[in-house]
PDB file of C-alpha atoms in Angstrom:
ATOM      1  CA  GLN W   1      10.140   1.170   3.214  1.00 56.00           C
ATOM      2  CA  PRO W   2      12.132  -1.923   4.215  1.00 59.00           C
ATOM      3  CA  ALA W   3      15.363   0.005   4.972  1.00 65.00           C
ATOM      4  CA  ASP W   4      17.900  -2.324   6.629  1.00 72.00           C
ATOM      5  CA  ILE W   5      15.325  -4.680   8.167  1.00 75.00           C
ATOM      6  CA  GLU W   6      16.151  -8.167   6.888  1.00 79.00           C
ATOM      7  CA  GLN W   7      12.962  -9.975   7.908  1.00 87.00           C
ATOM      8  CA  PHE W   8       9.468  -8.625   8.500  1.00 88.00           C
ATOM      9  CA  THR W   9       5.893  -9.915   8.519  1.00 93.00           C
ATOM     10  CA  ILE W  10       2.678  -8.018   9.253  1.00 92.00           C
ATOM     11  CA  GLN W  11      -1.020  -8.402   8.525  1.00 95.00           C
ATOM     12  CA  ASN W  12      -3.620  -5.716   9.109  1.00 94.00           C
ATOM     13  CA  HIS W  13      -7.367  -5.877   8.607  1.00 94.00           C
ATOM     14  CA  THR W  14      -8.949  -2.901   6.819  1.00 91.00           C
ATOM     15  CA  LEU W  15     -12.535  -2.118   5.843  1.00 92.00           C
ATOM     16  CA  GLN W  16     -11.673  -3.308   2.309  1.00 90.00           C
ATOM     17  CA  GLY W  17     -10.074  -6.563   3.515  1.00 92.00           C
ATOM     18  CA  PRO W  18      -6.722  -7.818   4.832  1.00 92.00           C
ATOM     19  CA  VAL W  19      -3.355  -6.354   3.877  1.00 92.00           C
ATOM     20  CA  ALA W  20      -0.305  -8.593   4.373  1.00 94.00           C
ATOM     21  CA  ILE W  21       3.391  -7.850   3.886  1.00 90.00           C
ATOM     22  CA  ASN W  22       6.264 -10.303   4.229  1.00 92.00           C
ATOM     23  CA  TRP W  23       9.875  -9.802   3.243  1.00 85.00           C
ATOM     24  CA  SER W  24      13.273 -11.312   3.906  1.00 90.00           C
ATOM     25  CA  GLY W  25      16.806 -10.618   2.722  1.00 84.00           C
ATOM     26  CA  SER W  26      18.991  -7.541   2.418  1.00 76.00           C
ATOM     27  CA  LYS W  27      18.880  -4.553   0.060  1.00 69.00           C
ATOM     28  CA  GLY W  28      19.114  -5.658  -3.540  1.00 70.00           C
ATOM     29  CA  LYS W  29      18.527  -9.316  -2.614  1.00 78.00           C
ATOM     30  CA  ARG W  30      15.147  -9.053  -0.928  1.00 78.00           C
ATOM     31  CA  VAL W  31      12.182 -11.376  -1.479  1.00 85.00           C
ATOM     32  CA  MET W  32       8.890  -9.588  -0.856  1.00 84.00           C
ATOM     33  CA  ALA W  33       5.267 -10.748  -0.876  1.00 88.00           C
ATOM     34  CA  ILE W  34       2.449  -8.218  -0.575  1.00 89.00           C
ATOM     35  CA  GLU W  35      -1.282  -8.933  -0.546  1.00 91.00           C
ATOM     36  CA  ILE W  36      -3.863  -6.161  -0.881  1.00 91.00           C
ATOM     37  CA  PRO W  37      -7.638  -6.422  -1.296  1.00 91.00           C
ATOM     38  CA  SER W  38      -9.309  -6.371  -4.681  1.00 89.00           C
ATOM     39  CA  GLY W  39     -10.222  -2.844  -5.773  1.00 88.00           C
ATOM     40  CA  VAL W  40      -7.624  -1.167  -3.529  1.00 88.00           C
ATOM     41  CA  ARG W  41      -4.863   1.012  -5.006  1.00 87.00           C
ATOM     42  CA  ALA W  42      -1.506   0.962  -3.212  1.00 91.00           C
ATOM     43  CA  GLU W  43       2.062   2.194  -3.674  1.00 92.00           C
ATOM     44  CA  LEU W  44       5.363   0.605  -2.704  1.00 90.00           C
ATOM     45  CA  TRP W  45       8.231   2.975  -1.848  1.00 91.00           C
ATOM     46  CA  LEU W  46      11.674   1.406  -2.132  1.00 86.00           C
ATOM     47  CA  ASP W  47      15.291   2.485  -2.108  1.00 85.00           C
ATOM     48  CA  GLU W  48      16.329   3.182  -5.713  1.00 88.00           C
ATOM     49  CA  ARG W  49      18.782   0.245  -5.518  1.00 84.00           C
ATOM     50  CA  GLU W  50      15.961  -2.281  -5.076  1.00 82.00           C
ATOM     51  CA  LYS W  51      14.867  -3.946  -8.331  1.00 82.00           C
ATOM     52  CA  VAL W  52      11.246  -5.014  -8.822  1.00 85.00           C
ATOM     53  CA  LYS W  53       8.997  -5.832 -11.769  1.00 88.00           C
ATOM     54  CA  LEU W  54       6.279  -3.291 -11.043  1.00 90.00           C
ATOM     55  CA  LYS W  55       5.066  -0.148 -12.779  1.00 93.00           C
ATOM     56  CA  LEU W  56       7.293   2.786 -11.751  1.00 96.00           C
ATOM     57  CA  LEU W  57       5.142   5.798 -10.812  1.00 96.00           C
ATOM     58  CA  LYS W  58       7.827   8.310  -9.822  1.00 96.00           C
ATOM     59  CA  LYS W  59      11.314   8.849  -8.441  1.00 96.00           C
ATOM     60  CA  GLU W  60      11.797  10.955  -5.337  1.00 93.00           C
ATOM     61  CA  LYS W  61      14.997  11.652  -3.342  1.00 91.00           C
ATOM     62  CA  GLY W  62      16.670   8.273  -3.795  1.00 91.00           C
ATOM     63  CA  LYS W  63      13.381   6.384  -3.651  1.00 93.00           C
ATOM     64  CA  HIS W  64      11.343   4.752  -6.396  1.00 95.00           C
ATOM     65  CA  VAL W  65       7.570   4.613  -6.051  1.00 96.00           C
ATOM     66  CA  TYR W  66       5.813   1.639  -7.650  1.00 95.00           C
ATOM     67  CA  GLU W  67       2.172   0.825  -8.255  1.00 93.00           C
ATOM     68  CA  LEU W  68       0.845  -2.320  -6.595  1.00 90.00           C
ATOM     69  CA  PRO W  69      -1.973  -3.828  -8.653  1.00 82.00           C
ATOM     70  CA  ALA W  70      -5.224  -4.298  -6.745  1.00 75.00           C
ATOM     71  CA  GLY W  71      -5.844  -7.795  -5.458  1.00 67.00           C
ATOM     72  CA  THR W  72      -2.163  -8.845  -5.533  1.00 58.00           C
TER      73      THR W  72
END
């Protein structure tokens, strides 16, 4: 969850391949890039005020949970 962090970059190597996350901006105006390996299922939990074009899986206590397509 990005919370109030306005810039963040991380890359981690997993057995399935690298995972990379990069975002900048403030809530509601954030630009985010996420890379996950092919064949891996992942979720993105965001504050309900964040707007993204991803499949919404569920809503939970002010958070929206989105599906990240494999290999994105």
